[in-house]
mmCIF file of C-alpha atoms in Angstrom:
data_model
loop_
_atom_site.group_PDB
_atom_site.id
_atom_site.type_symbol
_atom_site.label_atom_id
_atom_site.label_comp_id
_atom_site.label_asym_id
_atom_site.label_seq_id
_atom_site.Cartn_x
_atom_site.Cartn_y
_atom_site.Cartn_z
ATOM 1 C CA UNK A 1 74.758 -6.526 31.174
ATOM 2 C CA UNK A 2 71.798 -9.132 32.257
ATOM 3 C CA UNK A 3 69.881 -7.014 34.414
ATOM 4 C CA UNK A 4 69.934 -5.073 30.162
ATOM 5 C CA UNK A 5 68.890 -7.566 28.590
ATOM 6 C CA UNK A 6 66.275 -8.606 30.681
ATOM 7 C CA UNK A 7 64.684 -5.252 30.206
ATOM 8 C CA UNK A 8 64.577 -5.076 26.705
ATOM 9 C CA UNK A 9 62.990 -8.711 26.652
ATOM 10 C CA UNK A 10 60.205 -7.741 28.779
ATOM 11 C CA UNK A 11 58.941 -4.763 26.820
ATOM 12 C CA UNK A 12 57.316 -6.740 24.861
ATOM 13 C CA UNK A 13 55.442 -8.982 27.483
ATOM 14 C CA UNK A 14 51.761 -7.971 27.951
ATOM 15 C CA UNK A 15 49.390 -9.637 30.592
ATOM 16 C CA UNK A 16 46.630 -11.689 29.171
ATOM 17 C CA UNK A 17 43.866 -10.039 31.298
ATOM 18 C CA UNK A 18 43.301 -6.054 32.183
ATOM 19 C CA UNK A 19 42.290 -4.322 34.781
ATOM 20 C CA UNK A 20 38.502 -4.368 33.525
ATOM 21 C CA UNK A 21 38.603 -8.559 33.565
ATOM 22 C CA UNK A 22 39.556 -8.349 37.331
ATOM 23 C CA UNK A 23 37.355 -6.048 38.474
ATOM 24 C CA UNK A 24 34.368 -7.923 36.598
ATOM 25 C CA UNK A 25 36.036 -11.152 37.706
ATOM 26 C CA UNK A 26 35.347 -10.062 41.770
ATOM 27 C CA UNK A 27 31.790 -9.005 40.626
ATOM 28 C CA UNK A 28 31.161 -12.720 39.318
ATOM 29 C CA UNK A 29 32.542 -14.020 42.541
ATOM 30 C CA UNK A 30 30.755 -11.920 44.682
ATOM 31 C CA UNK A 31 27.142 -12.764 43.065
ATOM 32 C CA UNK A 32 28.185 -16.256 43.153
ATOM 33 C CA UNK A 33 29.094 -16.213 46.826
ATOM 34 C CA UNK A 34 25.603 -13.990 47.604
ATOM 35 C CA UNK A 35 23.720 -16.717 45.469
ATOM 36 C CA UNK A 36 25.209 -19.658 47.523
ATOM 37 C CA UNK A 37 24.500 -17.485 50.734
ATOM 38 C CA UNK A 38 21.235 -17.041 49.954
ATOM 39 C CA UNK A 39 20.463 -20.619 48.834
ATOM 40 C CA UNK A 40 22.114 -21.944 52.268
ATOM 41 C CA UNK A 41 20.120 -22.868 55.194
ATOM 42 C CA UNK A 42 15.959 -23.701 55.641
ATOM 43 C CA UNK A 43 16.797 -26.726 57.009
ATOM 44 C CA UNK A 44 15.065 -28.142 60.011
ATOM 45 C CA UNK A 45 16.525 -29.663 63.419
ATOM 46 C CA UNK A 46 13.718 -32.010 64.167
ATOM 47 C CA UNK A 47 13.832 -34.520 60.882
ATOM 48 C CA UNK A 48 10.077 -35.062 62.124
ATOM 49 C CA UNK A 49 8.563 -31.443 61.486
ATOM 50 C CA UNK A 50 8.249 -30.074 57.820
ATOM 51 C CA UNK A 51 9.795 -26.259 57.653
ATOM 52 C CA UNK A 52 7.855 -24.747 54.280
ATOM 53 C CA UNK A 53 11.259 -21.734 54.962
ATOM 54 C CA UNK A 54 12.690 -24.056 52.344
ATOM 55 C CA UNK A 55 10.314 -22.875 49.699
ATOM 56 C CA UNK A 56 10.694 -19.800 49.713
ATOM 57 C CA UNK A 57 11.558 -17.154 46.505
ATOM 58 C CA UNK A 58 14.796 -16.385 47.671
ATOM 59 C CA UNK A 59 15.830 -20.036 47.287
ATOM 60 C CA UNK A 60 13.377 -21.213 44.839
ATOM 61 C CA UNK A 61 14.616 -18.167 42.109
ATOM 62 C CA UNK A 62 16.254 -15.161 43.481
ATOM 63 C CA UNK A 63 19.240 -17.785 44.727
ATOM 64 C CA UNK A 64 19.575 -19.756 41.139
ATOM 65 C CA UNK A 65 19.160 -16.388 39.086
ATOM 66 C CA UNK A 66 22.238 -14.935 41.112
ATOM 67 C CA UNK A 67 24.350 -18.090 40.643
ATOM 68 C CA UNK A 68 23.687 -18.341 36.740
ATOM 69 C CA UNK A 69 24.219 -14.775 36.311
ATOM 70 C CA UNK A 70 27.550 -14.732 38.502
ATOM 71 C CA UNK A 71 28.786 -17.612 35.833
ATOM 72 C CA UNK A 72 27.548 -15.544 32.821
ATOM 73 C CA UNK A 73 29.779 -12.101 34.085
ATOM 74 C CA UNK A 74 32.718 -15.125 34.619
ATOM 75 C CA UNK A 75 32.668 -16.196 31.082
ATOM 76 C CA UNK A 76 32.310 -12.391 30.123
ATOM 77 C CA UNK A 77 35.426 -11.777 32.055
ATOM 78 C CA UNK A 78 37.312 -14.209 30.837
ATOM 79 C CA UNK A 79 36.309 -13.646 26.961
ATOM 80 C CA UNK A 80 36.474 -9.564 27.195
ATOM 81 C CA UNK A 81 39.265 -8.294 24.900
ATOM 82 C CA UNK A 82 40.139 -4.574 24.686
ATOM 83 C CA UNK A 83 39.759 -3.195 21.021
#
């Protein structure tokens, strides 16, 4: 009689995100985690010599236009609602 009951109380349960959230939830992580990659390094061993590599336009704005757009499809993920 509980396993019933249980049944008919979960018909009415529905999940607060859909398929569509999670799949652009992984494409927000992913361009965060390829903005952080591409940010990382440039660095220099000898504290002495000056490596310009750390100027460059993949870290200067191809790196910081990934990361803010990987938080924009995050919030767009989290605020999509089916009609």
């Amino acid at each position: 009689m509980d396993k019933l009951e249980n049944k008919q109380d979960n018909k009415g349960l529905e999940l607060s995100f859909g398929l569509i959230n999670y799949i652009l939830m992984g494409a927000g992580i992913l361009l965060l985690a390829l903005g952080y990659l591409f940010l990382a390094g440039g660095g220099s061993d000898d504290p002495n010599v000056f490596n310009p590599a750390m100027f460059d336009t993949r870290r200067l704005y191809v790196a910081p236009i990934l990361i803010v757009l990987g938080f924009v499809v995050e919030i767009v993920a989290i605020m999509y609602k089916k009609k």
